[in-house]
CSV table of C-alpha atoms in Angstrom, one decimal:
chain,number,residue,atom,x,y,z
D,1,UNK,CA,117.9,-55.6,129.6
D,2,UNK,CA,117.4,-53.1,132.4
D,3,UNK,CA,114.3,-52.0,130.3
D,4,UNK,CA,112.3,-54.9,130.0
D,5,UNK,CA,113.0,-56.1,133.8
D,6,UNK,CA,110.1,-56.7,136.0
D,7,UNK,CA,107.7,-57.2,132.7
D,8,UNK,CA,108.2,-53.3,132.4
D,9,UNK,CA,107.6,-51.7,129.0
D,10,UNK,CA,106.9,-48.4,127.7
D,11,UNK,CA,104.5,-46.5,128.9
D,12,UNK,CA,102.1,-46.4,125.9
D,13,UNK,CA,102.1,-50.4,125.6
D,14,UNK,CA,101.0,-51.5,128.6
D,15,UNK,CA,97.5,-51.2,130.7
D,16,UNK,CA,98.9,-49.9,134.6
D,17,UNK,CA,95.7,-52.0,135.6
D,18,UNK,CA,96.9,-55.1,133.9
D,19,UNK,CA,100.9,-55.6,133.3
D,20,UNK,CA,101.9,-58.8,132.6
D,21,UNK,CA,103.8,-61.2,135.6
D,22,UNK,CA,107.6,-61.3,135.6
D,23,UNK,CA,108.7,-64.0,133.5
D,24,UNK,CA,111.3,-65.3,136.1
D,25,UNK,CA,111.7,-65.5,139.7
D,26,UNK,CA,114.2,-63.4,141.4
D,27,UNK,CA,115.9,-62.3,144.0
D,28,UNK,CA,114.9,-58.4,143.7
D,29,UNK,CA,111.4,-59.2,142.6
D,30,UNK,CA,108.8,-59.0,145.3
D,31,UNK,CA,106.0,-61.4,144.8
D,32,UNK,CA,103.1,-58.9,145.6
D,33,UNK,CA,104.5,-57.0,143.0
D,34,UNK,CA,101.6,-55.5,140.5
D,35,UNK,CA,102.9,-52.4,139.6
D,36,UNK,CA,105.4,-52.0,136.5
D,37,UNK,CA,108.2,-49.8,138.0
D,38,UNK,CA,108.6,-46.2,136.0
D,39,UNK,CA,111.7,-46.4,133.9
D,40,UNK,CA,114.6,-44.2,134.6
D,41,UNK,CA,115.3,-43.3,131.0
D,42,UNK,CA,113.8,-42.2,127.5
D,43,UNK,CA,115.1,-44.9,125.8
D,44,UNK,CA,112.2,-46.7,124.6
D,45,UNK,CA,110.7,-44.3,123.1
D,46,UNK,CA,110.9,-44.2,118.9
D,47,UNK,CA,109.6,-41.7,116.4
D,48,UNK,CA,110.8,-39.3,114.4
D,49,UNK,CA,112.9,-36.5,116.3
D,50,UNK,CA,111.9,-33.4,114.3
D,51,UNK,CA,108.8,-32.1,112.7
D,52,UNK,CA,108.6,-31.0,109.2
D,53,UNK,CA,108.8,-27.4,110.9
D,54,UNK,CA,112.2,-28.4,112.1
D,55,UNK,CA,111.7,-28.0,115.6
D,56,UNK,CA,111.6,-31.1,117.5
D,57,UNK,CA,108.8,-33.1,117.5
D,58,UNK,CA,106.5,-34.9,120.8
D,59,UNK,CA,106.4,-38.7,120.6
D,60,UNK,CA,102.6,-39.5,118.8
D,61,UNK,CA,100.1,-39.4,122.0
D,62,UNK,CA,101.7,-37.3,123.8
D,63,UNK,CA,98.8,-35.3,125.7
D,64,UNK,CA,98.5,-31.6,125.0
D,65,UNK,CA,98.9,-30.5,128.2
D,66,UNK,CA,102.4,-32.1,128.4
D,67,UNK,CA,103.1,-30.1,125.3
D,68,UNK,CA,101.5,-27.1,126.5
D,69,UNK,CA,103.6,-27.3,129.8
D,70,UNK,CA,107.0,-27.5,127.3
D,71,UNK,CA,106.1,-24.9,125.0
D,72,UNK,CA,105.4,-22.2,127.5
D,73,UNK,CA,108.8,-22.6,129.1
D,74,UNK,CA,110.5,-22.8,125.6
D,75,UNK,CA,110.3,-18.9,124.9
D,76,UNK,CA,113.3,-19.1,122.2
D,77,UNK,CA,111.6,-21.8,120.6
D,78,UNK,CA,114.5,-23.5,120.2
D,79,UNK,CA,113.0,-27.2,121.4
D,80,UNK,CA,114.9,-27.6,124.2
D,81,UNK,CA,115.0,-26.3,128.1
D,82,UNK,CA,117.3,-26.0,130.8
D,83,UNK,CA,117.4,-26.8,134.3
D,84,UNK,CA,114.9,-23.9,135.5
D,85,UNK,CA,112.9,-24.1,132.8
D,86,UNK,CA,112.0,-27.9,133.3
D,87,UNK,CA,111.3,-26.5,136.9
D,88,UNK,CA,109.1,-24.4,136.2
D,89,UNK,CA,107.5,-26.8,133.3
D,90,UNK,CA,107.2,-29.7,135.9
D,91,UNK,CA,105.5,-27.1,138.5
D,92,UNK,CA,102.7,-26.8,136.2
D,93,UNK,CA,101.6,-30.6,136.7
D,94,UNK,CA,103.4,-31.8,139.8
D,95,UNK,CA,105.6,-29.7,142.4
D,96,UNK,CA,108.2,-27.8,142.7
D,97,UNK,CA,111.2,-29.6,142.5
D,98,UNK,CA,114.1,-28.5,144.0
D,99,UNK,CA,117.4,-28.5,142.0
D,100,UNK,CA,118.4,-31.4,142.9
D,101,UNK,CA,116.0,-33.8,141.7
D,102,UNK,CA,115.9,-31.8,138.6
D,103,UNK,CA,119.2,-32.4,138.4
D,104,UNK,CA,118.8,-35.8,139.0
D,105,UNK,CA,116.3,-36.1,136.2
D,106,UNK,CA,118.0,-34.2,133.5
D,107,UNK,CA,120.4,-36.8,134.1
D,108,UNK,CA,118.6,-40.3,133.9
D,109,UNK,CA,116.5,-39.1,130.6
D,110,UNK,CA,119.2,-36.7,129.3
D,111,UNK,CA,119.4,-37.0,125.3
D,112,UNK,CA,123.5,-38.6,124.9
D,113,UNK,CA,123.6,-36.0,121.8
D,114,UNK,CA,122.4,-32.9,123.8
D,115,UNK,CA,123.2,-33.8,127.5
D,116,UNK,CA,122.8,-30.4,129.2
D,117,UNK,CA,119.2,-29.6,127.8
D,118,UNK,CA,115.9,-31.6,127.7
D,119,UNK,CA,113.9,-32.0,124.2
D,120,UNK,CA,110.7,-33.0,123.6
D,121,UNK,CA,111.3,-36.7,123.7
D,122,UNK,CA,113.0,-36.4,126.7
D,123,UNK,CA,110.1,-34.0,128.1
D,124,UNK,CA,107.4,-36.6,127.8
D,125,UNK,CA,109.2,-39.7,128.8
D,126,UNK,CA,110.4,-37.5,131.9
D,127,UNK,CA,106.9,-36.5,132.6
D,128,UNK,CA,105.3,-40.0,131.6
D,129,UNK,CA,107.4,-41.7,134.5
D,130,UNK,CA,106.9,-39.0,137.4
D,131,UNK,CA,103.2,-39.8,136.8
D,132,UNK,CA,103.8,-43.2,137.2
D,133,UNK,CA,105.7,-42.2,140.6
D,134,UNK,CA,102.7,-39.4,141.5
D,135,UNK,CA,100.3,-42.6,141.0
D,136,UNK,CA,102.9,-45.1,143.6
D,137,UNK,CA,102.9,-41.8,146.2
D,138,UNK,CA,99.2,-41.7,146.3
D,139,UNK,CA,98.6,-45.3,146.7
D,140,UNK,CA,101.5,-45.6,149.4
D,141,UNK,CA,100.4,-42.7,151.2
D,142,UNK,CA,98.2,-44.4,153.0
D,143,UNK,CA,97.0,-41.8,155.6
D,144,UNK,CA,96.5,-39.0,153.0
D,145,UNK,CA,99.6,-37.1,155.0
D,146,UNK,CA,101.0,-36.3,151.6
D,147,UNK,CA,104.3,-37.7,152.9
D,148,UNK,CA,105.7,-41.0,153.1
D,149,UNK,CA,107.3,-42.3,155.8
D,150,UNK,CA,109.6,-45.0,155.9
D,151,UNK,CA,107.3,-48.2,156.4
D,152,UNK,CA,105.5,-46.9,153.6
D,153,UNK,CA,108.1,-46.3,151.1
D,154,UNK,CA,109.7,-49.8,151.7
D,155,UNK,CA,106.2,-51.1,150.9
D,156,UNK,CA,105.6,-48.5,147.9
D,157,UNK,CA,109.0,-49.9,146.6
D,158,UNK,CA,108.2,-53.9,147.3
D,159,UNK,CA,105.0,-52.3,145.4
D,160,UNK,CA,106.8,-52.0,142.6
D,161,UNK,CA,109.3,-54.8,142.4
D,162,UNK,CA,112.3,-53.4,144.9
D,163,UNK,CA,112.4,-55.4,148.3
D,164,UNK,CA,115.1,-53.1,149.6
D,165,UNK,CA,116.8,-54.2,152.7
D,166,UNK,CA,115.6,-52.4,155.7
D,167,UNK,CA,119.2,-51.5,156.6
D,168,UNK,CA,120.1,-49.8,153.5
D,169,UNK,CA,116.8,-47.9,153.3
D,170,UNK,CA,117.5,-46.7,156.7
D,171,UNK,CA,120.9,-45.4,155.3
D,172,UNK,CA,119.5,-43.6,152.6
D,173,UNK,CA,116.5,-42.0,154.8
D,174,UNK,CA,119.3,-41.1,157.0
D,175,UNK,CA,120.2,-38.2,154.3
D,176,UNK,CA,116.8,-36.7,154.5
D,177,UNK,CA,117.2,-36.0,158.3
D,178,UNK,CA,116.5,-32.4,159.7
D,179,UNK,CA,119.2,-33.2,162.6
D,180,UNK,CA,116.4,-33.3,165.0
D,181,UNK,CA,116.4,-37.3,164.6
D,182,UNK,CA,113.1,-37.5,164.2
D,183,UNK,CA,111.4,-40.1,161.8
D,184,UNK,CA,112.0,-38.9,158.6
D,185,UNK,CA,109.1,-38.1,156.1
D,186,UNK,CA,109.5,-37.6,152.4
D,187,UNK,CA,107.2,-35.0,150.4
D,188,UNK,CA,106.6,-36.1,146.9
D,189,UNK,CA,109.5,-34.2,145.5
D,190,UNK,CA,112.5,-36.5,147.9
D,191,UNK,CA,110.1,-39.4,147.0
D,192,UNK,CA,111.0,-39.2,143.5
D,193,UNK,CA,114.8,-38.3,144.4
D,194,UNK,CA,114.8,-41.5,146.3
D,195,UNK,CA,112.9,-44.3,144.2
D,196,UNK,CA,114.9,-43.2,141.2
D,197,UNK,CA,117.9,-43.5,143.2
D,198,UNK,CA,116.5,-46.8,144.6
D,199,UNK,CA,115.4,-48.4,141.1
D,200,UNK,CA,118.5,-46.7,139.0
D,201,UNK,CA,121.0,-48.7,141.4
D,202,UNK,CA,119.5,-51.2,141.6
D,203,UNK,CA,118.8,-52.0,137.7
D,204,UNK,CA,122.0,-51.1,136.9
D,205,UNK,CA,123.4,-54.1,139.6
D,206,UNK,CA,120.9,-56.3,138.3
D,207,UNK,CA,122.2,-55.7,134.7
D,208,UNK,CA,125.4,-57.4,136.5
D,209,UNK,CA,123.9,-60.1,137.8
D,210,UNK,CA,122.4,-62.2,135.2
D,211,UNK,CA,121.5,-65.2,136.9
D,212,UNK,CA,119.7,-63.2,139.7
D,213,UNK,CA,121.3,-64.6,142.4
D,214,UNK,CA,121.8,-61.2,144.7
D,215,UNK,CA,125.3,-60.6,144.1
D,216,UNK,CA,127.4,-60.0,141.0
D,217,UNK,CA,131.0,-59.5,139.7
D,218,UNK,CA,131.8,-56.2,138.6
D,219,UNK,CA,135.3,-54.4,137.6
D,220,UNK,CA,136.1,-51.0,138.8
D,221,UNK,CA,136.0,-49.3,136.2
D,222,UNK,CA,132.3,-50.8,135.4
D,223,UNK,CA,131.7,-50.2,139.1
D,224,UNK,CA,132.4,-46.5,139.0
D,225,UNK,CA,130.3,-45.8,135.6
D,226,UNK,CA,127.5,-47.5,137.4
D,227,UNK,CA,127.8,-45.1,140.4
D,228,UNK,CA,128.5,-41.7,139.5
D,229,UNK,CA,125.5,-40.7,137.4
D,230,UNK,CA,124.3,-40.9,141.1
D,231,UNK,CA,126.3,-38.9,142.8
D,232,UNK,CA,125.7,-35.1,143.7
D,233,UNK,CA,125.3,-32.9,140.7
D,234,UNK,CA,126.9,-29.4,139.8
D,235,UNK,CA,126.0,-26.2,141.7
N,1,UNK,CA,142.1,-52.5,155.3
N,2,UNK,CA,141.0,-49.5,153.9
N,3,UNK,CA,143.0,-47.2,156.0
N,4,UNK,CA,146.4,-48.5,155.4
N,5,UNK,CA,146.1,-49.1,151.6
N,6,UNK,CA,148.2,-47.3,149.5
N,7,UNK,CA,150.7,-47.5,152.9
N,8,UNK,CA,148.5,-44.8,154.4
N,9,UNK,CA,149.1,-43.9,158.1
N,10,UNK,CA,147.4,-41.9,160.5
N,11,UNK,CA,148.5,-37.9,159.9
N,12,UNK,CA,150.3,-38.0,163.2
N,13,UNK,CA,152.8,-41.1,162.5
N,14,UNK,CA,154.2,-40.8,158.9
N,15,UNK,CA,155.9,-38.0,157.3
N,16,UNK,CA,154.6,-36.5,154.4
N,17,UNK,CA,158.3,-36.5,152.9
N,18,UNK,CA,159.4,-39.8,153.3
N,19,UNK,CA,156.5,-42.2,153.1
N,20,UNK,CA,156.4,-46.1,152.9
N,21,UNK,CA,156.5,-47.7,149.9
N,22,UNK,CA,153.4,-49.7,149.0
N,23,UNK,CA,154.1,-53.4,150.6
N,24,UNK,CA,152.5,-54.8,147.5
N,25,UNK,CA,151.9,-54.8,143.6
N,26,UNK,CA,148.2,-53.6,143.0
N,27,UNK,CA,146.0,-52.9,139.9
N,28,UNK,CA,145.1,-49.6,141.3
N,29,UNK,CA,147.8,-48.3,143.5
N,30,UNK,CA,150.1,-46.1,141.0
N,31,UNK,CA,153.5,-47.0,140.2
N,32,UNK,CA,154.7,-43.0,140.7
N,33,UNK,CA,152.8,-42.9,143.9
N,34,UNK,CA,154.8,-41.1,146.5
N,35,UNK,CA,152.1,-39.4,148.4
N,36,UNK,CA,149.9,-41.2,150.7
N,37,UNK,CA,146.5,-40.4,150.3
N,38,UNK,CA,144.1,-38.3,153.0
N,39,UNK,CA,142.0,-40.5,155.1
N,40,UNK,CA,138.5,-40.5,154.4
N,41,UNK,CA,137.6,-40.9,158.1
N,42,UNK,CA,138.6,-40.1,161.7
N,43,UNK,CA,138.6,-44.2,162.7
N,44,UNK,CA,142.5,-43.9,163.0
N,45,UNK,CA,142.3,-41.7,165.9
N,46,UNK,CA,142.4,-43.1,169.8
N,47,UNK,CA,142.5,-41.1,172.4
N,48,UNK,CA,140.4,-40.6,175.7
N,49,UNK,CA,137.0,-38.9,174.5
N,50,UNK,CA,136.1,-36.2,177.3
N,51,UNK,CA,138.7,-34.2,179.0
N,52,UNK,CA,138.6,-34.0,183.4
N,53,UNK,CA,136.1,-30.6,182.5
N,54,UNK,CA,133.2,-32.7,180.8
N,55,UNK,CA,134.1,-30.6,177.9
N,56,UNK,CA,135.1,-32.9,174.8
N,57,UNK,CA,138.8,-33.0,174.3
N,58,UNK,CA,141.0,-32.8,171.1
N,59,UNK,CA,143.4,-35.5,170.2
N,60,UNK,CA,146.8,-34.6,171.4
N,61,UNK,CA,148.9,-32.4,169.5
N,62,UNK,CA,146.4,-30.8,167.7
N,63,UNK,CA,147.3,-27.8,166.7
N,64,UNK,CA,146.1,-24.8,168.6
N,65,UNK,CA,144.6,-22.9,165.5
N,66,UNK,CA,142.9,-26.0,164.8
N,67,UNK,CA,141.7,-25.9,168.6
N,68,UNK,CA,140.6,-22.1,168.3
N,69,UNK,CA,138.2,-22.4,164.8
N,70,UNK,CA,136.5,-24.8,166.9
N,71,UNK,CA,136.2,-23.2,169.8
N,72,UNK,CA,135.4,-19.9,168.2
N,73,UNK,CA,131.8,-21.4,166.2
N,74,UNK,CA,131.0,-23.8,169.7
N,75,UNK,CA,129.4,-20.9,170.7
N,76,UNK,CA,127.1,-22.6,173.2
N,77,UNK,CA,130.2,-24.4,174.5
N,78,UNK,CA,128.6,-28.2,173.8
N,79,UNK,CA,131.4,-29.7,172.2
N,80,UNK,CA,129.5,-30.8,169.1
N,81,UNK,CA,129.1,-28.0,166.0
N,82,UNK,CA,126.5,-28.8,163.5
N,83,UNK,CA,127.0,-28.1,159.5
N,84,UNK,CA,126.3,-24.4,159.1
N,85,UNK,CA,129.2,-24.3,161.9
N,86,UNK,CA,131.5,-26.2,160.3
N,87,UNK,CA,131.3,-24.2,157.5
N,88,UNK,CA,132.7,-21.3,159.4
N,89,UNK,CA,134.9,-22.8,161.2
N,90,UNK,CA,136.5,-24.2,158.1
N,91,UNK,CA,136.6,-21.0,156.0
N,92,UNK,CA,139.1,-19.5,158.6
N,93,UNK,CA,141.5,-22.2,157.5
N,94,UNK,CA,140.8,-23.3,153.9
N,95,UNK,CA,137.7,-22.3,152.0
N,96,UNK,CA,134.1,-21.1,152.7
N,97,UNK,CA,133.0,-24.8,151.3
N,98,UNK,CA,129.2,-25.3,150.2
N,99,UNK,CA,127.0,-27.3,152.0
N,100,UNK,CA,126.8,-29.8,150.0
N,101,UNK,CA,130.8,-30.7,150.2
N,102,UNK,CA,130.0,-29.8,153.9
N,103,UNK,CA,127.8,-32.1,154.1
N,104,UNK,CA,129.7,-35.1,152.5
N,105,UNK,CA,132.9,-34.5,154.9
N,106,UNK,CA,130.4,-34.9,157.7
N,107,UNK,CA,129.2,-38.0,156.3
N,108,UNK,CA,132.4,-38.7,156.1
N,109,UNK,CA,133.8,-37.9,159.3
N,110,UNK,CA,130.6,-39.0,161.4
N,111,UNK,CA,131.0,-39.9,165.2
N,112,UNK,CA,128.7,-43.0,164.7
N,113,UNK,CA,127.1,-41.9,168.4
N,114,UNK,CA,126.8,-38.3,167.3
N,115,UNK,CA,126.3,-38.7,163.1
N,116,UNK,CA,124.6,-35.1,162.7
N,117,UNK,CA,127.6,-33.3,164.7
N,118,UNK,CA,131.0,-32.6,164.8
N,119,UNK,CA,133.3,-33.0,168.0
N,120,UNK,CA,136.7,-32.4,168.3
N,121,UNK,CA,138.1,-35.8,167.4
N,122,UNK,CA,136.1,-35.6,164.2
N,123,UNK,CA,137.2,-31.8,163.5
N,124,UNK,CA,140.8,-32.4,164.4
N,125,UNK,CA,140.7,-35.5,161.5
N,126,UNK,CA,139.0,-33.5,159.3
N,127,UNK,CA,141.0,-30.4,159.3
N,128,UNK,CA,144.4,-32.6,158.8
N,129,UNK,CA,142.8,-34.3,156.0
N,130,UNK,CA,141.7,-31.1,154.4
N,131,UNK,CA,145.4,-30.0,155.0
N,132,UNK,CA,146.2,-32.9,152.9
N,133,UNK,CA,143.8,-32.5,150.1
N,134,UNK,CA,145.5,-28.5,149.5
N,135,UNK,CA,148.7,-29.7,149.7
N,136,UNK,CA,147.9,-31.6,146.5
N,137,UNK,CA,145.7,-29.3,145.2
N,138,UNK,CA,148.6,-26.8,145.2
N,139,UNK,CA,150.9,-29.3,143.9
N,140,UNK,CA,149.5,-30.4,140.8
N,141,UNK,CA,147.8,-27.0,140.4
N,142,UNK,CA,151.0,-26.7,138.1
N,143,UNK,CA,149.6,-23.1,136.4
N,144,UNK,CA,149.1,-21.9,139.7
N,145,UNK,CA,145.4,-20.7,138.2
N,146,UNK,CA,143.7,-21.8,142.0
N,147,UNK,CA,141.9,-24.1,139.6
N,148,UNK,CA,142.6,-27.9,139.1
N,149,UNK,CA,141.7,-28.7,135.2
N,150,UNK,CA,141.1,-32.6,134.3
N,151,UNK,CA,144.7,-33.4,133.2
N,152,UNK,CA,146.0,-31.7,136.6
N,153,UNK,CA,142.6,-33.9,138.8
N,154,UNK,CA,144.0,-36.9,136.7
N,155,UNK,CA,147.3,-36.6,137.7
N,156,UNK,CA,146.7,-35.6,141.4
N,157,UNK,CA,145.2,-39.2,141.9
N,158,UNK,CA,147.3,-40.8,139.7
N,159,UNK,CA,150.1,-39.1,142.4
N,160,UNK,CA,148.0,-40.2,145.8
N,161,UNK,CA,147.7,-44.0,144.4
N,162,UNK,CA,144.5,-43.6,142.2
N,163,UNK,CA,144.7,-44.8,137.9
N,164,UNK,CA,141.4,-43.5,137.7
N,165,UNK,CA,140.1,-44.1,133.7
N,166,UNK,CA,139.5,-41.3,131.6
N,167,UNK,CA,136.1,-42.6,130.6
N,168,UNK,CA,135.6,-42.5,134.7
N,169,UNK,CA,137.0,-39.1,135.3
N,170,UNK,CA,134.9,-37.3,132.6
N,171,UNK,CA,131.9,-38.6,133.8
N,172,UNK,CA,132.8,-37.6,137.2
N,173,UNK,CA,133.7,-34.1,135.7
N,174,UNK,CA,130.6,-33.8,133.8
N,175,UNK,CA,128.3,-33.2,137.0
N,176,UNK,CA,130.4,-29.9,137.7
N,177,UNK,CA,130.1,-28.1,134.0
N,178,UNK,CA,128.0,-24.8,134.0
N,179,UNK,CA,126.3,-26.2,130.7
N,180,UNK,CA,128.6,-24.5,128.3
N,181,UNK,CA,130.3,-27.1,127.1
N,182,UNK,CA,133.5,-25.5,128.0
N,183,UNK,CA,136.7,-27.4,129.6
N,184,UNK,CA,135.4,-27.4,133.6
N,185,UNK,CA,137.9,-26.8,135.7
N,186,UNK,CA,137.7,-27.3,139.6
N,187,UNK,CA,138.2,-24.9,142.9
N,188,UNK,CA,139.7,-26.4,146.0
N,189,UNK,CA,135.6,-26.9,146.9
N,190,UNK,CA,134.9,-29.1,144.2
N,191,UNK,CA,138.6,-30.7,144.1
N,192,UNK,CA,137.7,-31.9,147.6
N,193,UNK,CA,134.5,-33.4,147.2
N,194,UNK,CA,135.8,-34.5,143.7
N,195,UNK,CA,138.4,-36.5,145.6
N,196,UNK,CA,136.4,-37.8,148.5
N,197,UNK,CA,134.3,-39.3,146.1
N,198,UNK,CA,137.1,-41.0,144.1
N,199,UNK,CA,138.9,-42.0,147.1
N,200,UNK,CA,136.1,-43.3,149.3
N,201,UNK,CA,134.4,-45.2,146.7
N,202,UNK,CA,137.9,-46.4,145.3
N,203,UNK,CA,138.7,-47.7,148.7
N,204,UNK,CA,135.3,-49.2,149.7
N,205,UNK,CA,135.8,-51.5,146.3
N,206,UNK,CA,139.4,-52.4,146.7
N,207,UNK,CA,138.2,-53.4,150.3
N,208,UNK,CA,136.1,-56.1,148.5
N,209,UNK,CA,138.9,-56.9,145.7
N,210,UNK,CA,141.3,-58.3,148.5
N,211,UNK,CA,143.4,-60.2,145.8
N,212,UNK,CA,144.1,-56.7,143.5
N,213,UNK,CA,142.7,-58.1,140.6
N,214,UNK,CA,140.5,-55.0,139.2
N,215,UNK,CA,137.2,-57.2,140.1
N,216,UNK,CA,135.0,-57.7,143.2
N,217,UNK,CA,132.3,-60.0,143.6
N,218,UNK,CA,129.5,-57.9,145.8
N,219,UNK,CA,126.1,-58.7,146.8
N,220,UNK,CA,123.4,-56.3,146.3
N,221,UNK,CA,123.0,-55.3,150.1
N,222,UNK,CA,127.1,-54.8,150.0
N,223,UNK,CA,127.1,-52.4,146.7
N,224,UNK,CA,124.1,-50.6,148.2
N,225,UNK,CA,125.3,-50.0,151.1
N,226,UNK,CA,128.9,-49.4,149.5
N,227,UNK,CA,127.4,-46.4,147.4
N,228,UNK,CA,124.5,-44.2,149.2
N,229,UNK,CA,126.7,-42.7,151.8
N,230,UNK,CA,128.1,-40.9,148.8
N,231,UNK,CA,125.2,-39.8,147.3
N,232,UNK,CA,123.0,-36.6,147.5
N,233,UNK,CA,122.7,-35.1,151.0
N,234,UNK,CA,119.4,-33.5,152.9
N,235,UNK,CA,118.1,-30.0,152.0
């Protein structure tokens, strides 16, 4: 469901220049909308996991610097990297992110069967989307600052299909502070932390609410599951 | 609501031996419950703000070591500490806790007026609740190991009021392995913010569930705003 939302699909099926219009009306969905929103997971994705060489294989298409960027982190070979590795492999062709959205990351496109390390699959998908975020920055950015400030990510988000209440963007901006209480700006890297944070919660409410009508039923224990992958990650 | 579910009082008027008895039947309150939980927040707390000095003033009968960690980090004799300050002042009691469980208690314990700093009323709330959390953590810490493993986190809530799902407590659990794979066990650090989590989102959701059935209706603005205080903090 939470795929497909917002006339999203994969990355290698659709033209960014010409998605196709949301087949409903709803609540969440802006109306300026033009932009498919990236998608939080690797789950679309379907090919064959391992190459006749046994070590696991990129999705067809996948450009060569993507693999280039993997394979030169991968010193063991073994076809999957850890935490600093997929640092260090995303510096190569975005930022440096700090642990925490690479944290963050691992978990939203983390492989069920190997949760603690990121293959190939994973690698590309991962890489695929913070492109489409790179490409949301850039056009939201509209003062070539290279930061966003709040105005601009609640429009980025609209952009894309979120029309976030101004109140609860203000409470998540409000954990980006420096304690000086000036007007937060986010750099590329809490962009990312927050529109995945922004898109995961929401998807995952609007899985609940079938009828879009802005509010849902859920039980606790579906509740918590929802929430936690969320939460603050390991030291 | 929230703070007197589970027949939770203020620190100062109930005694840790002899609680209440829950005044109702409740999907999540605990049948063996005997032990109210810690408050998540310093709302419970009135008493006049400001002492005849200008100098903020601690609720009466705190204690004076409680009194002294302040005083001893308020170097510039404000009456407000910031987070690197808390940290100290904490260690001398309890733990030197990171900043990221730091952080959360902050959150947590915000003056609405002052939400990056801590003044006395907050620190006074804070400390008894951390006094709280270690008795438990020294209770159900039944190996005496100064770690709390799942079975010993799982019955610690199940003791202050909280059935919290297997399914729910793994995934929790999971953000706090060091990749291994092996059993992860938690210090008091992580036991706290563990706990906070657990109990502050618990809480928020039963405050929606008035009638105890295990199910809230929320709109999206409500869950949103329910969830991102407990997510990732600033750098």
């Amino acid at each position: 469901m939470s795929s497909s939302y917002g006339g999203y699909r994969p990355q290698s099926q659709y033209a960014p220049s010409a998605p196709q219009q949301p087949p409903y009306s709803s609540y969440y969905q802006t109306s300026t909308s033009n932009v498919p929103p990236p998608s939080n997971s690797s789950s679309n994705y379907s090919y064959s996991n391992v190459s006749s060489s046994g070590y696991p294989s990129f999705p067809p298409g996948t450009p060569q610097d993507v693999i280039t960027s993997f394979q030169m982190v991968d010193r063991d070979r073994s076809g999957f990297i850890d935490e600093r590795e997929l640092q260090q492999a995303l510096s190569s062709g975005f930022h440096r992110f700090n642990l925490r959205t690479i944290r963050l990351l691992m978990f939203l496109f983390k492989n069920p069967h190997q949760p603690l390390a990121v293959g190939p699959k994973e690698f590309a998908a991962l890489w695929s989307c913070l492109g489409q975020w790179r490409g949301i920055f850039e056009r939201y950015d509209k003062d070539r600052s290279g930061k966003i400030d709040p105005l601009e990510l609640r429009d980025a988000l609209y952009g894309i299909g979120y029309a976030v209440p101004g109140s609860v963007l203000q409470l998540l901006l409000s954990k980006y502070g420096d304690g000086s209480g000036r007007r937060v700006e986010l750099c590329f890297d809490n962009f990312v932390e927050c529109g995945m944070i922004i898109k995961g919660l929401t998807d995952k409410f609007k899985e609940k609410d079938t009828r879009y009508t802005g509010s849902a039923t859920l039980s606790y224990d579906a509740f918590m599951t929802m929430v936690l992958p969320f939460l603050v990650s390991y030291d």
